[in-house]
Short mmCIF file of C-alpha atoms in Angstrom, two decimals:
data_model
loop_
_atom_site.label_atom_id
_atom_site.label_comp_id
_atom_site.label_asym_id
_atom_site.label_seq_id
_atom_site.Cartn_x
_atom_site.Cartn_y
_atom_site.Cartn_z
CA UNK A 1 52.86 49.77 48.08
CA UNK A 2 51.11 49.36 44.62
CA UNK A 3 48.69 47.03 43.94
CA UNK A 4 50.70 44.39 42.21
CA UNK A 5 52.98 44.42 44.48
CA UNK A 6 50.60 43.48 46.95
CA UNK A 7 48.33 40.68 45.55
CA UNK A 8 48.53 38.22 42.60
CA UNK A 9 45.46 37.92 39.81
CA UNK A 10 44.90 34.61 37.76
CA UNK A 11 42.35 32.01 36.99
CA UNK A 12 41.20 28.31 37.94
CA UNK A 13 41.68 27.11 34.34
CA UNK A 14 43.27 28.43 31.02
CA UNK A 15 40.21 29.37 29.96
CA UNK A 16 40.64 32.73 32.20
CA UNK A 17 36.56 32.45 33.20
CA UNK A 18 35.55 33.40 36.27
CA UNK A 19 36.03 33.57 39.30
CA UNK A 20 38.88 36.15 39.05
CA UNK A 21 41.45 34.73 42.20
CA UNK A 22 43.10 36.81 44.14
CA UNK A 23 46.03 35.80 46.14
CA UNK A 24 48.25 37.80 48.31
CA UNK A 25 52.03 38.31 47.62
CA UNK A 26 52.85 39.11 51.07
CA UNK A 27 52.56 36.59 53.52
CA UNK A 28 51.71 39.22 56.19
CA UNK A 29 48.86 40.81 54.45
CA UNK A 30 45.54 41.55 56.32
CA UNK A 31 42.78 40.94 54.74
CA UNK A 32 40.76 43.73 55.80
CA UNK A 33 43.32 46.25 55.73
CA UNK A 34 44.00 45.70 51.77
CA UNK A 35 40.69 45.82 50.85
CA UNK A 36 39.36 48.74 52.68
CA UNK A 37 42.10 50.48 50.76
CA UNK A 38 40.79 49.46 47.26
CA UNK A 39 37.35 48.96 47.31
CA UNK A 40 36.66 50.27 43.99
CA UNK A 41 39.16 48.25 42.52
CA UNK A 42 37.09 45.10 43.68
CA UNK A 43 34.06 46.58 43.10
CA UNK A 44 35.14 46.96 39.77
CA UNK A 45 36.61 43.12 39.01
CA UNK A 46 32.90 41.60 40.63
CA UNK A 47 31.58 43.93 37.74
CA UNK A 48 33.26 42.13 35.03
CA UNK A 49 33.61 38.97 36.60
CA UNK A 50 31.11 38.37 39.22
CA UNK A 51 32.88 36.14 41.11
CA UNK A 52 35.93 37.25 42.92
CA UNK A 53 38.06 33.84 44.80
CA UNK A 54 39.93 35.24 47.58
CA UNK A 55 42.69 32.42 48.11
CA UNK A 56 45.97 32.03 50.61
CA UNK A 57 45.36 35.12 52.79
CA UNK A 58 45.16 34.53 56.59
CA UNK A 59 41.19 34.23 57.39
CA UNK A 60 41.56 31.70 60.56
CA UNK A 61 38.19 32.84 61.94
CA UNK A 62 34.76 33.18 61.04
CA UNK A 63 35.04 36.69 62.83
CA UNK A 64 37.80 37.68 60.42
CA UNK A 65 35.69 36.64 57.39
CA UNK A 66 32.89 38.98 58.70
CA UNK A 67 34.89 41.92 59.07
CA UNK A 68 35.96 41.48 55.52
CA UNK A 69 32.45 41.20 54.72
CA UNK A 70 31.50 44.10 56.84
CA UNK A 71 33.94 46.14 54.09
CA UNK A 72 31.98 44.70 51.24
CA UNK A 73 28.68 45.49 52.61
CA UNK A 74 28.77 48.21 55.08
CA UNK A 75 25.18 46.97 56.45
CA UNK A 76 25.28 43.35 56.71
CA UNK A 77 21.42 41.50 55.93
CA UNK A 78 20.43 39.96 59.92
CA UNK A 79 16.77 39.60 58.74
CA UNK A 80 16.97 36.29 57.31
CA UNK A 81 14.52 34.04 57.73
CA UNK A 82 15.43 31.36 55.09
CA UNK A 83 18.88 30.97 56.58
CA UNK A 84 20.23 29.97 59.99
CA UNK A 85 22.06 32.17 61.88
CA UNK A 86 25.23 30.94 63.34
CA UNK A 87 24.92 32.40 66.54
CA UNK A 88 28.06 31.07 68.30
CA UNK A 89 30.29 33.25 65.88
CA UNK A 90 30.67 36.87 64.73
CA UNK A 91 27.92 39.57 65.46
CA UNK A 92 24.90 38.02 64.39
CA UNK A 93 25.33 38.82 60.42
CA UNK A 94 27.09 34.76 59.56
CA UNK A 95 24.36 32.00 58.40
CA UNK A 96 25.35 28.67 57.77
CA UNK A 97 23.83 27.36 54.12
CA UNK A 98 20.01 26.07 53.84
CA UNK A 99 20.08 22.60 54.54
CA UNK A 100 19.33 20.41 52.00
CA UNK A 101 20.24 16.49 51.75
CA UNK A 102 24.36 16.35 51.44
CA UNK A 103 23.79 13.55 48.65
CA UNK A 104 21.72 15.67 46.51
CA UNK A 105 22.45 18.69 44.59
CA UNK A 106 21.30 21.85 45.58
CA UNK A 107 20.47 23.37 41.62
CA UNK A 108 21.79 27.18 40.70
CA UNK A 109 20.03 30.44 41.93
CA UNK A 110 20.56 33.88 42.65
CA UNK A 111 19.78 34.16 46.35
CA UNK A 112 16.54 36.10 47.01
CA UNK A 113 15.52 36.25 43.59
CA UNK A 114 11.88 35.17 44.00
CA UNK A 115 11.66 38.26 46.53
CA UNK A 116 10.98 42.08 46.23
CA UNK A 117 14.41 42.68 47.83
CA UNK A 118 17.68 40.49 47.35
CA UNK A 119 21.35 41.21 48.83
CA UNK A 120 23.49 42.69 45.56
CA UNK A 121 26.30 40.44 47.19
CA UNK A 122 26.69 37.20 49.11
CA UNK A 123 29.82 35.75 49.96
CA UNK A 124 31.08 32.30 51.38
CA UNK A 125 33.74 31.07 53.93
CA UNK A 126 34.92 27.70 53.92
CA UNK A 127 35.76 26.68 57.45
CA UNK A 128 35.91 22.82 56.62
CA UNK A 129 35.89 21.01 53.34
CA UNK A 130 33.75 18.51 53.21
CA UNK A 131 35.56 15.22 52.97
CA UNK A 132 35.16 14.67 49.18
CA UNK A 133 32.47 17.13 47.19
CA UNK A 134 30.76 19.75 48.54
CA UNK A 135 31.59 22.55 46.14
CA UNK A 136 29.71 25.76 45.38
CA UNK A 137 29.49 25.73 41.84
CA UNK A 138 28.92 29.17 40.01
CA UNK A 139 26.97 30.41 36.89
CA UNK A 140 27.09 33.78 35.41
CA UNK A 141 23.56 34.58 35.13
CA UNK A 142 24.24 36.76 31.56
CA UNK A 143 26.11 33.80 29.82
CA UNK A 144 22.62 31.30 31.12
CA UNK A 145 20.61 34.06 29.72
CA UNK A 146 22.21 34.17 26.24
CA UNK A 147 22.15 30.06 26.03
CA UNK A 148 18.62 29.90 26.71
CA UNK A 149 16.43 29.65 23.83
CA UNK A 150 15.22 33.76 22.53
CA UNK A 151 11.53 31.69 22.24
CA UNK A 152 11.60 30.86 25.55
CA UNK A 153 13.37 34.31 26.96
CA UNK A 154 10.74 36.02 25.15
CA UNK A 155 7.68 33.80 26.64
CA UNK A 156 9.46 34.51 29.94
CA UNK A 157 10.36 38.59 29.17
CA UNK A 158 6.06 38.75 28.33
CA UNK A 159 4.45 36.59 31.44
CA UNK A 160 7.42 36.93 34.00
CA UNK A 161 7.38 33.88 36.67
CA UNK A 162 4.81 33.10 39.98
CA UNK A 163 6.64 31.99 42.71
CA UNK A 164 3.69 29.59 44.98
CA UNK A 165 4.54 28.67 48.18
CA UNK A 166 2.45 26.63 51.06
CA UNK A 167 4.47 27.01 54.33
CA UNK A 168 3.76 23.98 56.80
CA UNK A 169 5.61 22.25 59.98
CA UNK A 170 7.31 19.54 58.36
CA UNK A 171 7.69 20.62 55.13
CA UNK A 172 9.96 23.11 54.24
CA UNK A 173 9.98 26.20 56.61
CA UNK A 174 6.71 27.59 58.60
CA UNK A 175 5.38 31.03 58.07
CA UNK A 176 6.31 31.71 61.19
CA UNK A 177 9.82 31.34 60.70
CA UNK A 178 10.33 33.07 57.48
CA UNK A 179 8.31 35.90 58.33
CA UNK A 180 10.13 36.22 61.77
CA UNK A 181 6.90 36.65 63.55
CA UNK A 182 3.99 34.35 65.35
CA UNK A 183 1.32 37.65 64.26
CA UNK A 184 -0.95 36.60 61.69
CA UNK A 185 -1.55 40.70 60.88
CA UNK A 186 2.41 41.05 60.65
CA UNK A 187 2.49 38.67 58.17
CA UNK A 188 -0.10 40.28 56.72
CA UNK A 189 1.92 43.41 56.95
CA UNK A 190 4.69 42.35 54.72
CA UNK A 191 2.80 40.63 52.31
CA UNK A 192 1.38 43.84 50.96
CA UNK A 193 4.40 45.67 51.48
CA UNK A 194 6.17 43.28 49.10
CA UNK A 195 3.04 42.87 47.15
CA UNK A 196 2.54 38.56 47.50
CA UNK A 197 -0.82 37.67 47.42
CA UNK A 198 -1.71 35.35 50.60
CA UNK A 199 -4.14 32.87 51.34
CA UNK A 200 -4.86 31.12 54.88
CA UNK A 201 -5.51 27.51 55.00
CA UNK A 202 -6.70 25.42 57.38
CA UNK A 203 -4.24 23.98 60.32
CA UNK A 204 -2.92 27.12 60.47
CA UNK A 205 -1.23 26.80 56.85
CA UNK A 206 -0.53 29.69 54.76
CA UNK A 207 0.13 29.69 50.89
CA UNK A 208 1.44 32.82 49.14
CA UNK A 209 1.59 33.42 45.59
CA UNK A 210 4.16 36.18 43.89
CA UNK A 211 4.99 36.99 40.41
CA UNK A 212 8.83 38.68 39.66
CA UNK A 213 10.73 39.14 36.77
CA UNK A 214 12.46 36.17 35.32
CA UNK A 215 14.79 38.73 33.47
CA UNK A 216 15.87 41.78 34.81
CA UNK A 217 18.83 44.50 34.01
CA UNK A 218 21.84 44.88 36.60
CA UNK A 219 21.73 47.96 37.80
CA UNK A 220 25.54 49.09 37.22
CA UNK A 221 26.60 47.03 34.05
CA UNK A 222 23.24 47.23 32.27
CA UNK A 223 23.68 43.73 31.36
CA UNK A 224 20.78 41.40 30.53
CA UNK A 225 20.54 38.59 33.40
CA UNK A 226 18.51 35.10 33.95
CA UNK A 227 17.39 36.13 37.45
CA UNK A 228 14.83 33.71 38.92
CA UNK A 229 14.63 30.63 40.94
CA UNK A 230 12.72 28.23 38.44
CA UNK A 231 15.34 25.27 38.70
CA UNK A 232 14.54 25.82 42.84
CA UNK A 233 10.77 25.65 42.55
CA UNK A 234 9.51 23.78 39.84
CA UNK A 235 8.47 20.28 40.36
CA UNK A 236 10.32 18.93 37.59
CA UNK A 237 13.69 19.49 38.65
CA UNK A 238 13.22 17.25 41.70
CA UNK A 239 14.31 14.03 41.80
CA UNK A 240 11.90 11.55 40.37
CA UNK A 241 11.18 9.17 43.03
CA UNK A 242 11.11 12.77 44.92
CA UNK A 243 8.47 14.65 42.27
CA UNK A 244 5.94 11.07 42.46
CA UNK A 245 5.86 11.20 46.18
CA UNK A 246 4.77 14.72 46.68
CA UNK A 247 2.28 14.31 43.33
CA UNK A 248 0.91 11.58 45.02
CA UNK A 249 0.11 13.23 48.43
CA UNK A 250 -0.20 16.75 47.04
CA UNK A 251 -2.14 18.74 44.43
CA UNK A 252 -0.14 20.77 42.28
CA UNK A 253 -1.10 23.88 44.37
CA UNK A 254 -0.28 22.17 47.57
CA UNK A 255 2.96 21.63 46.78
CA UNK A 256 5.32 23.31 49.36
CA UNK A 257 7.15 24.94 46.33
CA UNK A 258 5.94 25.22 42.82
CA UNK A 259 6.57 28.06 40.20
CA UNK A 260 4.40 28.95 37.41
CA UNK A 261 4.70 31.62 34.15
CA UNK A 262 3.43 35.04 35.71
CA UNK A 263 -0.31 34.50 34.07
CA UNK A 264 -0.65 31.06 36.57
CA UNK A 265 0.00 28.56 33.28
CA UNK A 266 2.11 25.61 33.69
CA UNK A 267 5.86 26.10 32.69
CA UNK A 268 6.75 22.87 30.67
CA UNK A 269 8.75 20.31 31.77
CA UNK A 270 10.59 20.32 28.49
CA UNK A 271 11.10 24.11 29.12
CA UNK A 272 12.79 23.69 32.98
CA UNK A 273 15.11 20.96 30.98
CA UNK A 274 16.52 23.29 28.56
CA UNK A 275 17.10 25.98 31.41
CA UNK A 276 18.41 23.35 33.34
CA UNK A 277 20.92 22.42 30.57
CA UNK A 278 22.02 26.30 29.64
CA UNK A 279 23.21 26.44 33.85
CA UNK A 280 24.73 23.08 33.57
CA UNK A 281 27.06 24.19 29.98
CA UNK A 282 28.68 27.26 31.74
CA UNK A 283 29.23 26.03 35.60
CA UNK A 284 32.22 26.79 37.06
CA UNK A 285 32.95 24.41 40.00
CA UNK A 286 35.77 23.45 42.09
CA UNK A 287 37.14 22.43 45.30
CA UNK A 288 36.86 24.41 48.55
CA UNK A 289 40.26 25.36 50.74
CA UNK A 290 40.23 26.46 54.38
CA UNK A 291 40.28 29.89 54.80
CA UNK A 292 38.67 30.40 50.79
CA UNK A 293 36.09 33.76 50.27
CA UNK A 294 34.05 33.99 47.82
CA UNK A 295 32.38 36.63 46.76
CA UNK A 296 29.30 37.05 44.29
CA UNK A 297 27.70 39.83 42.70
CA UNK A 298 24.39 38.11 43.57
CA UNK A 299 23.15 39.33 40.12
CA UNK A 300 25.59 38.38 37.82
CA UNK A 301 26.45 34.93 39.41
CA UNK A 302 24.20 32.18 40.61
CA UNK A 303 25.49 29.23 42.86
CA UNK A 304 24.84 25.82 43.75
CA UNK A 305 25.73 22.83 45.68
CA UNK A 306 27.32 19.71 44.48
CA UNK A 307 27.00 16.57 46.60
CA UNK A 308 29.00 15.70 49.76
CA UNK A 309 30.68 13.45 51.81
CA UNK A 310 31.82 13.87 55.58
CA UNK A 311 31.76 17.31 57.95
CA UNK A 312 31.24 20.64 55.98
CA UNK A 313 31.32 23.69 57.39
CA UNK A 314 30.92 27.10 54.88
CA UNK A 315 29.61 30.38 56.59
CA UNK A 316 27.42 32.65 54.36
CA UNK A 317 27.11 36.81 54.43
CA UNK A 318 25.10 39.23 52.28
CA UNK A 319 24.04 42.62 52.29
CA UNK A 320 23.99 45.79 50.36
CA UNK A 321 20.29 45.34 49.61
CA UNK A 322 18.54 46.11 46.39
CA UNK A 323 14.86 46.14 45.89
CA UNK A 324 12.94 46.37 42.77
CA UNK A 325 11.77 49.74 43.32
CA UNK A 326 15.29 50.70 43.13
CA UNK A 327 15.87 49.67 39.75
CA UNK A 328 15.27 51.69 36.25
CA UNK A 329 14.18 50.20 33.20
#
């Protein structure tokens, strides 16, 4: 059967942004078994749109969702140390989301983005709506870029970003679990494989420091992209009740996560606010149904997390790994 007579194409609003839905026309349709027969033809919509909203098919399982995601990236990421596995479901390649407190907002990023290597895609299941919130709210990463202020691209294009992170029981995640290993040397290892500069500290503490593009080009489109993690790691976006607490107790370097221009200056508070603001004018947000998949070209799209009420349940799969090695200018 053709295409259209197969699945349905259409929007969340008139506007016709993304994400691109895709709903079957055939009640009957498996999942897997359509899309393994037009790859390209997906691979091509994520290009344009990067954000593809599968809706309506029949994804009962979490096992179902990672076969589908199996098709999209033929070697699933399992070496995830800022995400928890979900080990009672699938084949080891599901995560459920970093936890962060349900009555805050999780702020927009492109997942792996302060790293050497990233996942090209990541897609979502919803299991469970929450009760009321709870949505994954998208931003295309080449719309942010063009909002943001050319001053401010240009200060960003020249000194890149420095990602500083001290890793500590308690606060945030320990070395040991995001480098998937109790060696000291191993951690060591990876460092200079990925080229982040590290520093031990007493009580067994560890700070690392890395500087990454803020801006880089996608690799198939050639687009222009806002592809950092500033809103995640700079002290000003955190609440402020949050922000005085850890000033109070903390140097700025001592800070579990802080970010800084590529040169180790101090990126301006008035600067995260006007980033802040170019995510916030072209979010795309709505409500999660059982059985949704959402797929993101990791590049093109960031994602959030709004607020939420009551049980949630949303299982998270990425792969097709890109490293900046890979990429040409």
């Amino acid at each position: 059967m053709q295409l259209e007579q197969l699945i349905q194409t259409g929007y969340l609003s008139e506007q016709g942004q993304s994400p691109l839905v895709i709903r079957p026309k055939v009640t009957t349709l498996d999942l897997s078994d359509w899309a393994q027969s037009h790859l390209s033809w997906l691979e091509q919509e994520l290009s344009t749109y990067g954000a593809l909203l599968l809706r309506d098919f029949q994804v009962p399982t979490p096992d179902d969702f990672e076969r589908f995601a199996s098709l999209i990236c033929p070697v699933l990421f399992s070496e995830n140390g800022e995400h928890v596995p979900a080990p009672e479901v699938g084949k080891g390649n599901l995560y459920t989301p970093v936890f962060y407190a349900p009555e805050k907002k999780l702020l927009w990023h492109n997942e792996n983005s302060f790293n050497a290597e990233w996942p090209k895609n990541i897609l979502f299941y919803c299991a469970k709506p929450a009760d009321q919130g709870g949505e994954t709210p998208i931003a295309d990463s080449r719309k942010v870029f063009q909002l943001i202020e050319p001053a401010i691209r240009e200060t960003f294009l020249q000194k890149e970003i420095m990602y500083v992170r001290n890793y500590a029981e308690g606060l945030g995640l320990p070395w040991q679990k995001v480098f998937r290993t109790t060696e000291r040397a191993e951690v060591e290892a990876q460092c200079r494989k990925n080229n982040i500069e590290f520093e031990w500290k007493d009580g067994d503490q560890l700070r690392t420091r890395q500087v990454r593009p803020a801006i880089i080009k996608h690799p198939q489109t050639r687009e222009l992209v806002w592809w950092n993690q500033a809103p995640h790691w700079h002290p000003a976006c955190l609440d402020e009740e949050v922000r005085e607490t850890l000033l109070s107790v903390f140097e700025p370097e001592d800070l579990p996560r802080n970010c800084l221009y590529g040169d180790g200056s101090v990126i301006e508070d008035e600067v995260m606010g006007a980033i802040n603001q170019a995510y916030q004018k072209v979010e795309v947000s709505f409500p999660w149904q059982q059985g949704d998949i959402l797929l993101l070209d990791n590049m093109l799209m960031a994602h959030a997390r709004n607020p939420f009420q009551g049980k949630r349940k949303i299982y998270v799969s990425m792969g097709n790994m890109l490293n900046l090695n890979d990429l040409q200018d």
